[in-house]
Coordinates of C-alpha atoms and ligand atoms in Angstrom, one line a residue:
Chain A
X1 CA -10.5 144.1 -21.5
X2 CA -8.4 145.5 -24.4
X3 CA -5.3 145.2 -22.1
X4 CA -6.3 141.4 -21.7
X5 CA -6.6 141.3 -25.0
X6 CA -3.7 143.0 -25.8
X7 CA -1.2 141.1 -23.4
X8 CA -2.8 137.3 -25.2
X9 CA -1.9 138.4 -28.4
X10 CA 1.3 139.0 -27.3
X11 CA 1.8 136.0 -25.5
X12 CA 0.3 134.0 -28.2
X13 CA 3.3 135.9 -30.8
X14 CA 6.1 135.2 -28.8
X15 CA 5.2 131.6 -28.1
X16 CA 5.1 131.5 -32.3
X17 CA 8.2 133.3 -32.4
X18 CA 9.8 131.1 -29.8
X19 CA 9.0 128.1 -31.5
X20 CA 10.1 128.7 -34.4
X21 CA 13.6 130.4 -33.3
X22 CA 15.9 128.4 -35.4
X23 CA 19.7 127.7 -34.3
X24 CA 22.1 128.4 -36.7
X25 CA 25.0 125.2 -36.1
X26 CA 28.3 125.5 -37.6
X27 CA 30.5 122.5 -38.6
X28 CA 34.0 123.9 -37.7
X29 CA 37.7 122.2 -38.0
X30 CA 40.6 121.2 -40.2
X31 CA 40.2 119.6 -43.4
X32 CA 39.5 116.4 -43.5
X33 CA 38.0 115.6 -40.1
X34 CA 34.1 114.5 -41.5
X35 CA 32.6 118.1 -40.7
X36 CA 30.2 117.1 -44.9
X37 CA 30.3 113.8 -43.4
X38 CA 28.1 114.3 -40.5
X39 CA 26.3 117.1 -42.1
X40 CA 25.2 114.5 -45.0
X41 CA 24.4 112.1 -42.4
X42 CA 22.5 114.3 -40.3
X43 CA 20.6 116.0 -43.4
X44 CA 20.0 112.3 -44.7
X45 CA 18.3 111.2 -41.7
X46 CA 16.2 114.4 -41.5
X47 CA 15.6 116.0 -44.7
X48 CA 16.2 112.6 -47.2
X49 CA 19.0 114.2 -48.9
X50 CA 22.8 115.5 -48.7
X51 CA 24.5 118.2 -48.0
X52 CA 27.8 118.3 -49.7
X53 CA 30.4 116.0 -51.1
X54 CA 33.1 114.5 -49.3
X55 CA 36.6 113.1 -49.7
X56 CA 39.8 112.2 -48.6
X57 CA 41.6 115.5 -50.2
X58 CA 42.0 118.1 -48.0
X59 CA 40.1 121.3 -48.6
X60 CA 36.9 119.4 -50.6
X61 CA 34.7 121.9 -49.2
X62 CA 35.9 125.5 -50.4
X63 CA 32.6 127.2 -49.7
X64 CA 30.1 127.5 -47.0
X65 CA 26.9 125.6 -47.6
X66 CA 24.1 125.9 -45.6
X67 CA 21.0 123.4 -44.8
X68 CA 17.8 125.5 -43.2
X69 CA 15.1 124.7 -41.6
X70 CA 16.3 121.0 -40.4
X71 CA 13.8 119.5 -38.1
X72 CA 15.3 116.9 -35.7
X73 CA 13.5 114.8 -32.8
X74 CA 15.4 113.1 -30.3
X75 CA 13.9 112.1 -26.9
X76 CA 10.7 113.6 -27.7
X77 CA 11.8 117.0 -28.3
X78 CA 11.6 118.9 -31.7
X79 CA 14.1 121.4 -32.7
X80 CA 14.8 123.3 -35.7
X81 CA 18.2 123.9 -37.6
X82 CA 20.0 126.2 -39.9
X83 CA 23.0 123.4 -40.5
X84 CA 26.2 125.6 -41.7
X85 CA 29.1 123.3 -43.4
X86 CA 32.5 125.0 -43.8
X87 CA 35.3 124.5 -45.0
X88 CA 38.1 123.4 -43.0
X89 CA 40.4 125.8 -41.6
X90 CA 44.3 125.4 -42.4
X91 CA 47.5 127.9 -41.8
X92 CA 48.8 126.2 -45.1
X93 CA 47.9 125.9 -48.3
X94 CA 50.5 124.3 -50.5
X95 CA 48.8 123.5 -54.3
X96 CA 50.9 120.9 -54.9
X97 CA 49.8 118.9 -52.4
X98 CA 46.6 119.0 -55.3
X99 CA 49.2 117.6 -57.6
X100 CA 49.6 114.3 -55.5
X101 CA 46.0 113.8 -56.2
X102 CA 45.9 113.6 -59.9
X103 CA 44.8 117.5 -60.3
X104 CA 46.5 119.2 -63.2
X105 CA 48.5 121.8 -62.2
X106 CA 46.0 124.8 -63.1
X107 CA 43.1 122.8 -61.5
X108 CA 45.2 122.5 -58.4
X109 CA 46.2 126.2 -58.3
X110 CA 42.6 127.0 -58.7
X111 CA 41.9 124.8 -56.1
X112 CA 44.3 126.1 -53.8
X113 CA 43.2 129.3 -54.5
X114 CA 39.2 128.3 -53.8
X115 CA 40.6 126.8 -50.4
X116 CA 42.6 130.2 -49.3
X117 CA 39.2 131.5 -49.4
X118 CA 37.4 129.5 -47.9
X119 CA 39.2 129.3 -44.9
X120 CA 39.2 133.3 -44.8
X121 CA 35.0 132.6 -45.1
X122 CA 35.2 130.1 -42.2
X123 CA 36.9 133.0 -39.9
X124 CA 35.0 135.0 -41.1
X125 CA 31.6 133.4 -40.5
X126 CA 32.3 132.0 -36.8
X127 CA 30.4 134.8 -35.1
X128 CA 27.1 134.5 -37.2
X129 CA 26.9 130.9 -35.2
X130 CA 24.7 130.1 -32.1
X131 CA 26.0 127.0 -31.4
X132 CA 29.7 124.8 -32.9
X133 CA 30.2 121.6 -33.8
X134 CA 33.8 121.1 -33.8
X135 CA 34.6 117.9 -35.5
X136 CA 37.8 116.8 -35.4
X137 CA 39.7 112.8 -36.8
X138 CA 40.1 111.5 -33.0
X139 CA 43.0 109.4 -34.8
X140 CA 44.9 113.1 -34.7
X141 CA 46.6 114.9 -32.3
X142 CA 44.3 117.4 -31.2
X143 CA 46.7 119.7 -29.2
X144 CA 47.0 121.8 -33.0
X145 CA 47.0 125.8 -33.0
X146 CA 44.2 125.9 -35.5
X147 CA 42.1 123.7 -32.6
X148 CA 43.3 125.8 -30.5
X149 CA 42.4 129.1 -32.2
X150 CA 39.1 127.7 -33.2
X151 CA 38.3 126.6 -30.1
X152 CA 39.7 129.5 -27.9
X153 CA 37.7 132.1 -30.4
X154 CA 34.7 130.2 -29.8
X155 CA 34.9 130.8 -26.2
X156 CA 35.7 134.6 -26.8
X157 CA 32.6 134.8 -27.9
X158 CA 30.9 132.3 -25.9
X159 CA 29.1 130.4 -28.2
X160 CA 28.3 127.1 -27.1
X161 CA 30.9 124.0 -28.2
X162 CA 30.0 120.2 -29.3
X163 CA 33.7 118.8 -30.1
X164 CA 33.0 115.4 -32.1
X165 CA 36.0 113.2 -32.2
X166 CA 35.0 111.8 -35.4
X167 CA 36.3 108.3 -36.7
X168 CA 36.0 105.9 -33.7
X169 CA 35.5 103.4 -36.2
X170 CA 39.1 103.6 -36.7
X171 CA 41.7 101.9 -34.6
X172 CA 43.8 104.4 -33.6
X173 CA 41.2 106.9 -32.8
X174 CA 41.4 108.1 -29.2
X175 CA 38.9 110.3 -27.6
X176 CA 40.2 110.6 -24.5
X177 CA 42.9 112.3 -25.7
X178 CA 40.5 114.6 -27.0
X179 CA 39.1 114.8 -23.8
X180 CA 42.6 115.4 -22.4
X181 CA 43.0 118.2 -24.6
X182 CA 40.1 120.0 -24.0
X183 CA 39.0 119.6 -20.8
X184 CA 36.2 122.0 -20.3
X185 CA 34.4 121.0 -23.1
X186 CA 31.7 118.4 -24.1
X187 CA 33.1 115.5 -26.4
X188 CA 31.5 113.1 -28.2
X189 CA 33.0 109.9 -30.3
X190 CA 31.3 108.8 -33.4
X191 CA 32.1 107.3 -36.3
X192 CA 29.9 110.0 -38.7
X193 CA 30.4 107.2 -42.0
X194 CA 29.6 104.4 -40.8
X195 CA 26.8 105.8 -37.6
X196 CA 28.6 104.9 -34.8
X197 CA 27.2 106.5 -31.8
X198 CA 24.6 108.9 -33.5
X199 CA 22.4 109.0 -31.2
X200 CA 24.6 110.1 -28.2
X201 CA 25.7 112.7 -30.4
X202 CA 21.7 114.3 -31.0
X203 CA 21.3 113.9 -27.2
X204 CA 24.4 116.0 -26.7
X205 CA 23.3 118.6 -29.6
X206 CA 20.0 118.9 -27.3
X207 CA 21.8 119.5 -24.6
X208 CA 24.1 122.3 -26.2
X209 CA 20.8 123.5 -28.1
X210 CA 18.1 123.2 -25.7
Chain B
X1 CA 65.2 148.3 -29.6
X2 CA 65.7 146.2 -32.8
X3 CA 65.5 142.2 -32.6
X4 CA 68.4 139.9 -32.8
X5 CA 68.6 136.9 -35.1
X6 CA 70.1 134.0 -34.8
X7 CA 70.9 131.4 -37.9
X8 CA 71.1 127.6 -36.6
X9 CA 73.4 125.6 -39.0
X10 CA 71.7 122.1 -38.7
X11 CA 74.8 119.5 -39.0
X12 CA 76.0 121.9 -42.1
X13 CA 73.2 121.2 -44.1
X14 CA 71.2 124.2 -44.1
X15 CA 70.5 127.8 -42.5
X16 CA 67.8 127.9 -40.6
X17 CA 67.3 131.4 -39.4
X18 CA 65.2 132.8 -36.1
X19 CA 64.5 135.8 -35.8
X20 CA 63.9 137.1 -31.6
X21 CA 61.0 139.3 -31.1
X22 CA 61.4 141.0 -28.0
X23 CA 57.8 142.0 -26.0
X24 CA 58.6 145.3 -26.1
X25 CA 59.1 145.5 -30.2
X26 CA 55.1 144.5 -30.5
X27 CA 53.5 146.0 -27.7
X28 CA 52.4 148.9 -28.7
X29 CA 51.5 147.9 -32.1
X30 CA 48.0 147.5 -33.0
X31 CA 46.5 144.0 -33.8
X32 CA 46.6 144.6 -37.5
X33 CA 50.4 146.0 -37.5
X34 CA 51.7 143.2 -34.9
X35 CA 49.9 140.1 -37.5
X36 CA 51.2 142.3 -40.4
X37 CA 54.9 142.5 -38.6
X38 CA 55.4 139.2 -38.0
X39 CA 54.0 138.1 -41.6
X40 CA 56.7 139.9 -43.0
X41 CA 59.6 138.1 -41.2
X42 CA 57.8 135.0 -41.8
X43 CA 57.5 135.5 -45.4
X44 CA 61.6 136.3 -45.8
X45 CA 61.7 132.7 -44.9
X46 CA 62.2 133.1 -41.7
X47 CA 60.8 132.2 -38.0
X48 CA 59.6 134.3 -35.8
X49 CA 60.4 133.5 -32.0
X50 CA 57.7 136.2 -30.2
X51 CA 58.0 137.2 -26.5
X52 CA 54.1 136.7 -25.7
X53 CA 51.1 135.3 -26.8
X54 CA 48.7 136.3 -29.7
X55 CA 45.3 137.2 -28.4
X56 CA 42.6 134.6 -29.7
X57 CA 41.3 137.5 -31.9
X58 CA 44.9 137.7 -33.3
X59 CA 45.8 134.1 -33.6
X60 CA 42.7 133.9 -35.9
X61 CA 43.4 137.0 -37.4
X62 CA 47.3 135.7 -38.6
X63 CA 45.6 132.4 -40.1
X64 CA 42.9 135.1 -42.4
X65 CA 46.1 137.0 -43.3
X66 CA 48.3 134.0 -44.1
X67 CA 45.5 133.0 -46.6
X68 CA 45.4 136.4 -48.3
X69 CA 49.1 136.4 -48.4
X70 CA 49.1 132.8 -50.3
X71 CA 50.8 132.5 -53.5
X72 CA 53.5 129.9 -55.4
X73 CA 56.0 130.9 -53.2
X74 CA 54.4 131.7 -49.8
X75 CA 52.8 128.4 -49.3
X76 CA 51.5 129.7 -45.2
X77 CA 52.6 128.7 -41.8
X78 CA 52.7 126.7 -38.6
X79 CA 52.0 128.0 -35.6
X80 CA 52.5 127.3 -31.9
X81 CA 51.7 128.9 -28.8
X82 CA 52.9 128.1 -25.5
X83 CA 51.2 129.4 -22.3
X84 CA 53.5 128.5 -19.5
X85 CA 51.8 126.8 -16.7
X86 CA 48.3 127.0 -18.1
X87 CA 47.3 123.4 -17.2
X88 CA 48.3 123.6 -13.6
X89 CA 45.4 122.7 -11.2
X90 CA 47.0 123.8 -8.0
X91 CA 44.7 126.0 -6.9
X92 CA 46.7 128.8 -5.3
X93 CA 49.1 128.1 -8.5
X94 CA 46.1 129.0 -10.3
X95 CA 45.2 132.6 -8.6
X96 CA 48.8 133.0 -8.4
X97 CA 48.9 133.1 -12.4
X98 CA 45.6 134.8 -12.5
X99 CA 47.5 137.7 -10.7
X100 CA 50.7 137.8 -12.7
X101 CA 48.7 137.4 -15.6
X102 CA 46.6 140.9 -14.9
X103 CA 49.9 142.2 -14.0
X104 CA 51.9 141.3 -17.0
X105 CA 49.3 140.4 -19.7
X106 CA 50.1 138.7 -22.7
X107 CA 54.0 139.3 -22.4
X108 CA 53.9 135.6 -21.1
X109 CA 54.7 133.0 -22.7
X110 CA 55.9 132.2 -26.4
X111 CA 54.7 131.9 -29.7
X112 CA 56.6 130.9 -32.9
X113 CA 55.5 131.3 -36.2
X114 CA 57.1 129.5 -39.0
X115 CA 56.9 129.4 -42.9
X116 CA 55.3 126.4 -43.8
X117 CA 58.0 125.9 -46.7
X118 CA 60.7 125.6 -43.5
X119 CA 58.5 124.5 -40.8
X120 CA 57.0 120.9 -41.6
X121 CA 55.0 120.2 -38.7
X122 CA 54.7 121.4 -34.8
X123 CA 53.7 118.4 -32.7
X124 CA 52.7 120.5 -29.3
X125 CA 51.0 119.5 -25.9
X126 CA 50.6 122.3 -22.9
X127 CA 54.3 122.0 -21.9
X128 CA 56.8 120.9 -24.7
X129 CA 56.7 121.8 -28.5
X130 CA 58.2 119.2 -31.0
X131 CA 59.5 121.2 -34.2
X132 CA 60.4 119.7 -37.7
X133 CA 61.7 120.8 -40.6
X134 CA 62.6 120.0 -44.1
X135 CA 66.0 120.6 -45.4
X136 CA 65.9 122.4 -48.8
X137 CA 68.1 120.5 -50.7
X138 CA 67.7 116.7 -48.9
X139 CA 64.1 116.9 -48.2
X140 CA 65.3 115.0 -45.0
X141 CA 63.4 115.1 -42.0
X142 CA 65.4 116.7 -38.7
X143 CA 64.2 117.3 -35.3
X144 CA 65.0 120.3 -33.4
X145 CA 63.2 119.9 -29.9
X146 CA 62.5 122.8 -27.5
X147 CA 61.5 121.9 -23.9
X148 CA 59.4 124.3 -22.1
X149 CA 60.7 124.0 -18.3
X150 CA 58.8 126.0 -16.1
X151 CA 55.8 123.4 -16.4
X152 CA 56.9 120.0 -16.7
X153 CA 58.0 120.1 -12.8
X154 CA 54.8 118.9 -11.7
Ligands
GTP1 N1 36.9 105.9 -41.3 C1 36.2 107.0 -41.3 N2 36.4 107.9 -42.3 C2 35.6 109.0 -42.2 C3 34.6 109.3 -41.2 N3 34.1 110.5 -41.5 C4 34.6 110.9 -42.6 N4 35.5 110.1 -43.1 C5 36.4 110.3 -44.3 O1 37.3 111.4 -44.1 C6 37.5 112.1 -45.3 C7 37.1 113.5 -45.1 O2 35.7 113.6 -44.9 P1 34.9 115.0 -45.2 O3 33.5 114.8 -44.7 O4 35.1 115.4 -46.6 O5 35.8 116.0 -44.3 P2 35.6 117.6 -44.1 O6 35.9 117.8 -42.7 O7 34.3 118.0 -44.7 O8 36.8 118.1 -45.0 P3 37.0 119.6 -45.8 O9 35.7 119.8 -46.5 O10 38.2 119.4 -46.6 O11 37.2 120.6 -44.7 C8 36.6 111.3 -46.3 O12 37.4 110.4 -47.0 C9 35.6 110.6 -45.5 O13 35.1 109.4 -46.1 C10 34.5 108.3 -40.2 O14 33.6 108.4 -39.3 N5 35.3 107.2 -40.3
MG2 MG1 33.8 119.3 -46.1

């Protein structure tokens, strides 16, 4: 009887614990290729607020930010998130490129500084993740050593990959060279500003995640 | 054995200077002394022409490092790594470079690491790497293409 007992309370503990396992999803890439976009979007659409701000100077994001305990349904499924936003990862950081931008020049040292950091962070966090989103501007060239490195590390560790060719809403984006480029890996086109092709993209997150 | 180095005059307008990393010169280094190694000769303006490939490990190691190393004048690097015949389907291709691969390791291939000061951009696909760079004085934009053979016969 006790062993009965015993054995439910146990079953009834890991079905709790099973439930509530939460998957820690990283936003990986370059600068600049919507990772805060699609985490604000995503975040919007499940918690009501963002995550992060976003703009069209590289390196905007010069520390990790995380989003717990996200709840998403898609196709009659609930799963629950840890949503990790980093910043994008460069081999270069050149503080004048701040300058271009308006920065002063101490404000764009600082900034350059924040950045060389951050990436170092991003590195450094990669095998904390259970699952990556890489997103990458599908109006790029994705055949980049930094893809590559990203990408390739990934696999190293086998965590599962979600590339996002982000920007479809863009003429010149192509996702099948994206494809091309990696062709072992799931890829999904959507425009994360403007919610082209969101939903594809949870389906495929269920996929990876489930 | 020490490397050799070879300056490229670029129609006479400036030195661009390569430095050959022979196999044998990083083998037996650790991971930390090979990054550290090839930092160096990048960060005397120079780039580094490796026998090999990086590990993944590495190659995400060298971007960590180049951040740490970051300052007014070392503004980082670009990258490449080529990996001869990687995108062959052939199948008996494929176990064929399975086998040499167990047999030779890393020592494949070639990597080139550049300082991004130098080295404006690498434009690279499986089988052909497109390098630019900036001349000092003109800022003007020059080409200097290198053509990875053994792959493009397809
Ligand atoms: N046209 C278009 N622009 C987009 C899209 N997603 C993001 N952007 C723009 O791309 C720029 C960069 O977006 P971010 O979300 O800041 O990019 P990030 O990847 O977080 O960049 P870092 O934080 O610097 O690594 C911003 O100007 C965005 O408005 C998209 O789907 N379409
Ligand atoms: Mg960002």
């Amino acid at each position: 009887m006790l062993q009965i007992i015993k054995r439910f309370v146990h079953k009834i503990f890991r079905d709790i614990f099973r439930t509530r396992k939460v998957l820690k999803v990283g936003f990986y890439g370059p600068p600049n290729g919507g990772k805060t976009t699609l985490a604000n979007r995503i975040c919007k659409d499940w918690l009501g607020e963002e995550m992060g701000s976003v703009s069209n100077v590289a390196h905007e994001t010069r520390e990790i930010t995380i989003k717990e305990n996200v709840s998403i349904r898609s196709q009659g499924k609930e799963l629950i998130f840890n949503f990790v936003d980093t910043p994008g990862i460069a081999t270069k950081i050149d503080y004048e490129d701040f300058l271009k931008h308006g920065f002063t020049v101490r404000d764009a040292k600082e900034r350059a500084k924040e950045a060389t950091k951050g990436v170092i962070d991003s590195i450094t966090w990669l095998d904390t993740m259970d699952v990556v989103l890489v997103v990458l501007d599908a109006t790029i060239n994705p055949y980049s050593q930094v893809n590559i490195t990203i990408i390739g590390n990934l696999q190293a560790r086998e965590i599962p990959v979600l590339i996002v060719a982000n920007k479809i809403d863009l003429k010149r984006a192509d996702v099948n060279k994206i494809k091309a480029a990696f062709p072992q890996y799931d890829v999904v086109g959507i425009s994360a500003k403007h919610g082209n092709n969101v939903d594809e993209f949870y389906e495929a997150l269920f996929v990876l995640a489930g | 054995m020490s490397s050799m180095k070879h300056c490229l005059y670029w129609q006479g307008e400036f030195m661009l200077t390569l430095q050959f990393i022979p196999f044998t010169e990083i083998e037996s280094l650790s991971s930390d002394e090979r990054i550290e190694k090839l930092l160096s000769i990048v960060r005397e303006n120079k780039i580094a022409l490796v026998e090999g490939t990086l590990h993944k490990e590495e190659s995400a190691a060298l971007i960590k490092k180049t951040m740490e190393n970051i300052n007014q004048e070392f503004r980082g690097i670009e990258f490449a790594v080529i990996y001869p015949e990687q995108n062959d389907d052939a199948m008996f291709k494929r176990l064929r470079l399975k086998l040499i691969n167990v047999l030779l390791g890393n020592r494949r291939g070639l990597t080139i690491i550049g300082p991004a000061s130098v080295v404006k951009e690498i434009k690279q696909d499986p089988h052909k790497i497109d390098l630019y760079t900036t001349s000092h004085e003109q800022k003007s934009r020059k080409v200097l293409k290198q053509k990875h053979n053994s792959s493009s016969k397809r």
